[in-house]
PDB file of C-alpha atoms in Angstrom:
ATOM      1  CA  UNK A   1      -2.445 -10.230  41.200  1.00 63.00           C
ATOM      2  CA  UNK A   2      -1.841  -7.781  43.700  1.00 68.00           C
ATOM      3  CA  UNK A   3       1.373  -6.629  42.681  1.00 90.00           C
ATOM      4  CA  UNK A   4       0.910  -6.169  38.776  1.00 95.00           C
ATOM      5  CA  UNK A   5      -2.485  -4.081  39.711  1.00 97.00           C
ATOM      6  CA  UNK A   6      -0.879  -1.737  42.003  1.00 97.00           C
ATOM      7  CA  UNK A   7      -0.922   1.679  40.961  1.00 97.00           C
ATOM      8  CA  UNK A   8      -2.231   0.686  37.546  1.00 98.00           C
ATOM      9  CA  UNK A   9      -4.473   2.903  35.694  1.00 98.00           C
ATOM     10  CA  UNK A  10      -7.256   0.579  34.702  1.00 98.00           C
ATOM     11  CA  UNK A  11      -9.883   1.462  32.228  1.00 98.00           C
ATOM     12  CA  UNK A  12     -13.266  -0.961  32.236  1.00 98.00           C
ATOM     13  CA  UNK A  13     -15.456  -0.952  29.767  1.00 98.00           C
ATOM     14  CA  UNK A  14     -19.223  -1.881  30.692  1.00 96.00           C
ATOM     15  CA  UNK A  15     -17.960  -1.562  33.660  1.00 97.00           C
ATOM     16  CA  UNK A  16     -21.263  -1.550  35.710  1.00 97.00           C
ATOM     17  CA  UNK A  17     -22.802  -4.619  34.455  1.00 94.00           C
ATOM     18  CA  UNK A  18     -21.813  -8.050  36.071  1.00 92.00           C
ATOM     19  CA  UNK A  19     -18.770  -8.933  35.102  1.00 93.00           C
ATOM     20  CA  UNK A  20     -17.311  -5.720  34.791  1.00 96.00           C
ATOM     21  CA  UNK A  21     -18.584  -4.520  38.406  1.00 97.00           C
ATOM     22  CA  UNK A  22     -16.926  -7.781  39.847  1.00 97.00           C
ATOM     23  CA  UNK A  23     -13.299  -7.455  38.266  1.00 97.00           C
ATOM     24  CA  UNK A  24     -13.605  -3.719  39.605  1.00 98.00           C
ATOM     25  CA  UNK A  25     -14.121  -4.957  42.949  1.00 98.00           C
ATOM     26  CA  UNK A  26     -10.967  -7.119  42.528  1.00 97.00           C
ATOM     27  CA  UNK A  27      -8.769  -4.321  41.036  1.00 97.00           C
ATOM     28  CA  UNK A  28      -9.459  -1.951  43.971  1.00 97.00           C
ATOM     29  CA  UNK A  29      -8.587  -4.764  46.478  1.00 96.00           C
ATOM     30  CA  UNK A  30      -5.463  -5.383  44.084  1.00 96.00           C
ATOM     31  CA  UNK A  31      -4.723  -1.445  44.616  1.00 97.00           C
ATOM     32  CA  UNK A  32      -5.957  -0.371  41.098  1.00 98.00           C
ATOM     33  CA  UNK A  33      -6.629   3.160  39.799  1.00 98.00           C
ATOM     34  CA  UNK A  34      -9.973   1.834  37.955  1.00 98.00           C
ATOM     35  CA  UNK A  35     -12.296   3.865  35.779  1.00 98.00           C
ATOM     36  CA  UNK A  36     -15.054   2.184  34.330  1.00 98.00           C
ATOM     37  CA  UNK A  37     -17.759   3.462  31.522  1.00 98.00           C
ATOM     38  CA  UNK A  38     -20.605   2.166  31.328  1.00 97.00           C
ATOM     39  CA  UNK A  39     -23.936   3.993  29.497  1.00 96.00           C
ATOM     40  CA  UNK A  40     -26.435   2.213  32.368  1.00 95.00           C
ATOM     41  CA  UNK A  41     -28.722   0.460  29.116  1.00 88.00           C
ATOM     42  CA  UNK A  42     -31.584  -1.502  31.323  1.00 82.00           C
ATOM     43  CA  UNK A  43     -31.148  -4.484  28.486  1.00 79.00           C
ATOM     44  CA  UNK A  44     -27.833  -4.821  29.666  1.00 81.00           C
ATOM     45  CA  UNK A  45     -27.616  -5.020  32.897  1.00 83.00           C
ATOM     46  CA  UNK A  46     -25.129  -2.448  34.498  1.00 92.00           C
ATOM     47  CA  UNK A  47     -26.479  -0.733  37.431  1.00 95.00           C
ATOM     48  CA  UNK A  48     -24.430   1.632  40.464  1.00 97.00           C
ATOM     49  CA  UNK A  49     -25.857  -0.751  42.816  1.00 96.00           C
ATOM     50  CA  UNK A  50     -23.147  -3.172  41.526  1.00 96.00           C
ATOM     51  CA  UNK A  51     -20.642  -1.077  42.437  1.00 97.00           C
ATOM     52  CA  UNK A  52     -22.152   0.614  45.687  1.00 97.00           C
ATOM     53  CA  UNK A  53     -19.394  -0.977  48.189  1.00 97.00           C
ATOM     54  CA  UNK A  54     -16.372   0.959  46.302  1.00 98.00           C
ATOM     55  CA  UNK A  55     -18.302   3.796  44.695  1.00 97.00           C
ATOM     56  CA  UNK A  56     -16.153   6.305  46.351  1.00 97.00           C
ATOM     57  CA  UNK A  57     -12.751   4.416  45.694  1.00 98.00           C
ATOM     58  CA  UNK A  58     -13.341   4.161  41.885  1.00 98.00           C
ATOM     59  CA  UNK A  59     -14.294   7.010  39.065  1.00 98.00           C
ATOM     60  CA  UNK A  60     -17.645   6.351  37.381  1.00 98.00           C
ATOM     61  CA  UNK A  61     -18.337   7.417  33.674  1.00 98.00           C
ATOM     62  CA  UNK A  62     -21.604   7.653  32.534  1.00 98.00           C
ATOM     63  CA  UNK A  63     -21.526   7.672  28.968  1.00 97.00           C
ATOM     64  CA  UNK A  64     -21.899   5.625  25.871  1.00 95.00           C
ATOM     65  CA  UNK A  65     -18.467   3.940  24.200  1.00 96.00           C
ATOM     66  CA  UNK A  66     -19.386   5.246  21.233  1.00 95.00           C
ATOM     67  CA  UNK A  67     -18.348   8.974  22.385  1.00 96.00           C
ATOM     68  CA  UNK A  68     -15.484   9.098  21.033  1.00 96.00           C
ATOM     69  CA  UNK A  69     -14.303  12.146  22.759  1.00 97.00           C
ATOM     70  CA  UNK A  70     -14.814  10.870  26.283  1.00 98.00           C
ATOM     71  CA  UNK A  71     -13.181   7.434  24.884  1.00 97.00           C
ATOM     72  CA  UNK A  72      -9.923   9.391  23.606  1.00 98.00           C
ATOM     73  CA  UNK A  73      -9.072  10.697  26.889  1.00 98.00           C
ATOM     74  CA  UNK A  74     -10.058   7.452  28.781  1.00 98.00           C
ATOM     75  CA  UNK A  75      -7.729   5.252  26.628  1.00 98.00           C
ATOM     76  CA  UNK A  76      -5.402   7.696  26.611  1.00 97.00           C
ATOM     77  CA  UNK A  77      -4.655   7.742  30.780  1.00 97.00           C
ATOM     78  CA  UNK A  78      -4.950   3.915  30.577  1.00 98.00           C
ATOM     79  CA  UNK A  79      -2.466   1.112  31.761  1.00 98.00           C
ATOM     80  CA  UNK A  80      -4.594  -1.137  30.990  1.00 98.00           C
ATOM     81  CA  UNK A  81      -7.998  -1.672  29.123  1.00 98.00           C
ATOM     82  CA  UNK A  82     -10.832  -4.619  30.347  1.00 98.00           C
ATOM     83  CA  UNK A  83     -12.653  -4.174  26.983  1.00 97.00           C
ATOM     84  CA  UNK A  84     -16.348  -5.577  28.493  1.00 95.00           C
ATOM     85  CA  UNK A  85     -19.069  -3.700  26.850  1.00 94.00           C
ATOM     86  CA  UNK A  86     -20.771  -5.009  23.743  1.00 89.00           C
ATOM     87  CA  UNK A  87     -24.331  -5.132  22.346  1.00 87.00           C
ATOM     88  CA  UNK A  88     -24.363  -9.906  23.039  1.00 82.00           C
ATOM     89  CA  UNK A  89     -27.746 -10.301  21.326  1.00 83.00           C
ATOM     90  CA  UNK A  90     -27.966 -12.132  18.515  1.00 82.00           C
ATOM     91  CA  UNK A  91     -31.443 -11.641  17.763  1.00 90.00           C
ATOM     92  CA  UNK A  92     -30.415  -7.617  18.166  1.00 89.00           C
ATOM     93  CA  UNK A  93     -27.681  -8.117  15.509  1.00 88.00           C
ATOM     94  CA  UNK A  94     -29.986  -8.817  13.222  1.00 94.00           C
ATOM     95  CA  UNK A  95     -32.422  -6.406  13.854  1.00 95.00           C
ATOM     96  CA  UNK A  96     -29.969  -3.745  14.221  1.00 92.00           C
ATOM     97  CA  UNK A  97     -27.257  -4.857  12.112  1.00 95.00           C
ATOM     98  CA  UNK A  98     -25.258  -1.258  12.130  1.00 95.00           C
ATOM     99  CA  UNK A  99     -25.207  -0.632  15.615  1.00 92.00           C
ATOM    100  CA  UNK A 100     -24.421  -4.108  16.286  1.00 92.00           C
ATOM    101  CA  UNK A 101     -21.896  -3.087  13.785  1.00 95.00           C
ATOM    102  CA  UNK A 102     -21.281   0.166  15.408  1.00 93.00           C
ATOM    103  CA  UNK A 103     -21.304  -1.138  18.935  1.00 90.00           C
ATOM    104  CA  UNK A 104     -18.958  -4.357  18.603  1.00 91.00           C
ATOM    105  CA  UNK A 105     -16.685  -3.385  16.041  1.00 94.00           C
ATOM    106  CA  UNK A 106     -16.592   0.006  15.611  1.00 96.00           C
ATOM    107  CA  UNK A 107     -15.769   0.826  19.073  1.00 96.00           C
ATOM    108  CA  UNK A 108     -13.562  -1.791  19.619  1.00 96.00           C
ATOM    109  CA  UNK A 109     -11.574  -0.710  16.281  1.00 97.00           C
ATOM    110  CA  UNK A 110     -11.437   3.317  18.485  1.00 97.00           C
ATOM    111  CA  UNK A 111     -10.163   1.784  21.235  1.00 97.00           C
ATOM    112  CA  UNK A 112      -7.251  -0.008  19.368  1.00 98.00           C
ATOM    113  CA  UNK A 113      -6.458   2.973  17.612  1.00 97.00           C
ATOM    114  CA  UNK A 114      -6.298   5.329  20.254  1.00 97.00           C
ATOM    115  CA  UNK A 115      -3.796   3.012  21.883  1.00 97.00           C
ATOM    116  CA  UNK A 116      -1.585   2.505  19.084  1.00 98.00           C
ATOM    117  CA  UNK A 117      -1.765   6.202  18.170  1.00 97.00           C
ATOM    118  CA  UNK A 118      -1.613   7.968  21.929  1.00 97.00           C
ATOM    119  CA  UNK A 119      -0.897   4.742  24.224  1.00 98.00           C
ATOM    120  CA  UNK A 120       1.159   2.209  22.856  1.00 98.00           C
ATOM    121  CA  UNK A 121       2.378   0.639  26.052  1.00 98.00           C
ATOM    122  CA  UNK A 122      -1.549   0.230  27.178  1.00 98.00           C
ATOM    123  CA  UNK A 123      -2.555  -3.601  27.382  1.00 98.00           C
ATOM    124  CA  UNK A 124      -6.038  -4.695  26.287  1.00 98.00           C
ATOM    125  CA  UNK A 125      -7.985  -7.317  27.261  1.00 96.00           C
ATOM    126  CA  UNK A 126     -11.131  -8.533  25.447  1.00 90.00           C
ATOM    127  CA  UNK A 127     -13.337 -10.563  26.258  1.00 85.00           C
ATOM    128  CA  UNK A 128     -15.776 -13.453  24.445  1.00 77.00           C
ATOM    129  CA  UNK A 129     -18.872 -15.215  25.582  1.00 73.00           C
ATOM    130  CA  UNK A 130     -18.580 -19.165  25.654  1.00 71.00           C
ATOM    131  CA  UNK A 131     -21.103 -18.902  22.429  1.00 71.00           C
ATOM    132  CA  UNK A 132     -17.158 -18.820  20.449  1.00 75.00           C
ATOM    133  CA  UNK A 133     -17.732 -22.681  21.594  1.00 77.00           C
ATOM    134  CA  UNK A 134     -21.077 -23.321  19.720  1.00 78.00           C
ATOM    135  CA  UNK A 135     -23.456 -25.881  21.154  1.00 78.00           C
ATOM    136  CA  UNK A 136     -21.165 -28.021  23.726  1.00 76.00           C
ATOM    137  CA  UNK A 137     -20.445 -31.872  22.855  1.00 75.00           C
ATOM    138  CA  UNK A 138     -20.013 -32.609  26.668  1.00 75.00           C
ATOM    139  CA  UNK A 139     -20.672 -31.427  30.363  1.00 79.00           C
ATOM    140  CA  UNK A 140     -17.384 -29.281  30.643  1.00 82.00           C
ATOM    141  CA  UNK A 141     -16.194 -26.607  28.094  1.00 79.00           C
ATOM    142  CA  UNK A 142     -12.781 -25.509  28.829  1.00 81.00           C
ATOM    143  CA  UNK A 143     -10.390 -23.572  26.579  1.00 79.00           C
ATOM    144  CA  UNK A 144      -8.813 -26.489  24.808  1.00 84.00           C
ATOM    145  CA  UNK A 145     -12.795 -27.266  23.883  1.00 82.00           C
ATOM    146  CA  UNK A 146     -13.249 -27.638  19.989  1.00 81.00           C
ATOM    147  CA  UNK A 147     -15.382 -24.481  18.278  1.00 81.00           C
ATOM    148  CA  UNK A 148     -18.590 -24.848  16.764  1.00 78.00           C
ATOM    149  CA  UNK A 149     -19.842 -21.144  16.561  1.00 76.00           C
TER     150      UNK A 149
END
């Protein structure tokens, strides 16, 4: 890991919240360039405290994914792209169907975009929650695991 990370310009989104604090972490010790966004929503999770040990060794953007602007220019200076930030509730998506919309798809849809348009050669990475596996017919889910969303 260390060697592919070196030098690398990553870009991680929600990157204050668990997950997203964590891989930081990782891809500063793997000599990573990381920037992370994250708009610090209390339902979600992502707090500086996460990120206290390498505040100073990674840039911190407080903003929401839906700027586009800010977005543009963070995608744009990106070797790679840990897409982490959605809006996971699916009692939210009901009750706010078009910012679920907005959040999730929308965003995700700008970040694609501003790769293939300014930043071809950027790798993305998004992630999924294990609820892509439904309710689980055994003890272990794994990748190979059948679907039953």
């Amino acid at each position: 890991m260390e060697y592919y990370f070196k030098n690398k310009h990553v870009l991680i989104t929600g990157g204050l919240g668990f997950l997203g604090s964590t891989l930081a972490q990782q891809l500063v010790g793997a000599g990573a360039i990381v920037t992370v966004i994250d708009n610090l929503d209390p339902l979600y999770g992502g707090n500086l405290f996460n990120v206290k040990e390498i505040d100073k060794r990674i840039r911190i953007v407080i903003d929401d994914i839906r700027n586009t602007e800010v977005m543009t220019a963070l995608v744009a200076n990106a070797d790679i792209i840990f897409h982490l930030a959605a809006q996971v509730s699916y009692i939210d998506s009901i009750n706010i169907p078009f910012d679920d919309l907005d959040l999730n798809a929308r965003t995700t849809l700008h970040i694609l975009e501003c790769c293939r348009k300014l930043n071809p050669q950027a790798r993305v990475i998004f992630s999924s929650s294990r609820m892509i596996y439904g309710k689980v017919e055994g003890s272990i889910v794994t990748e190979n695991s059948p679907t039953n969303p």
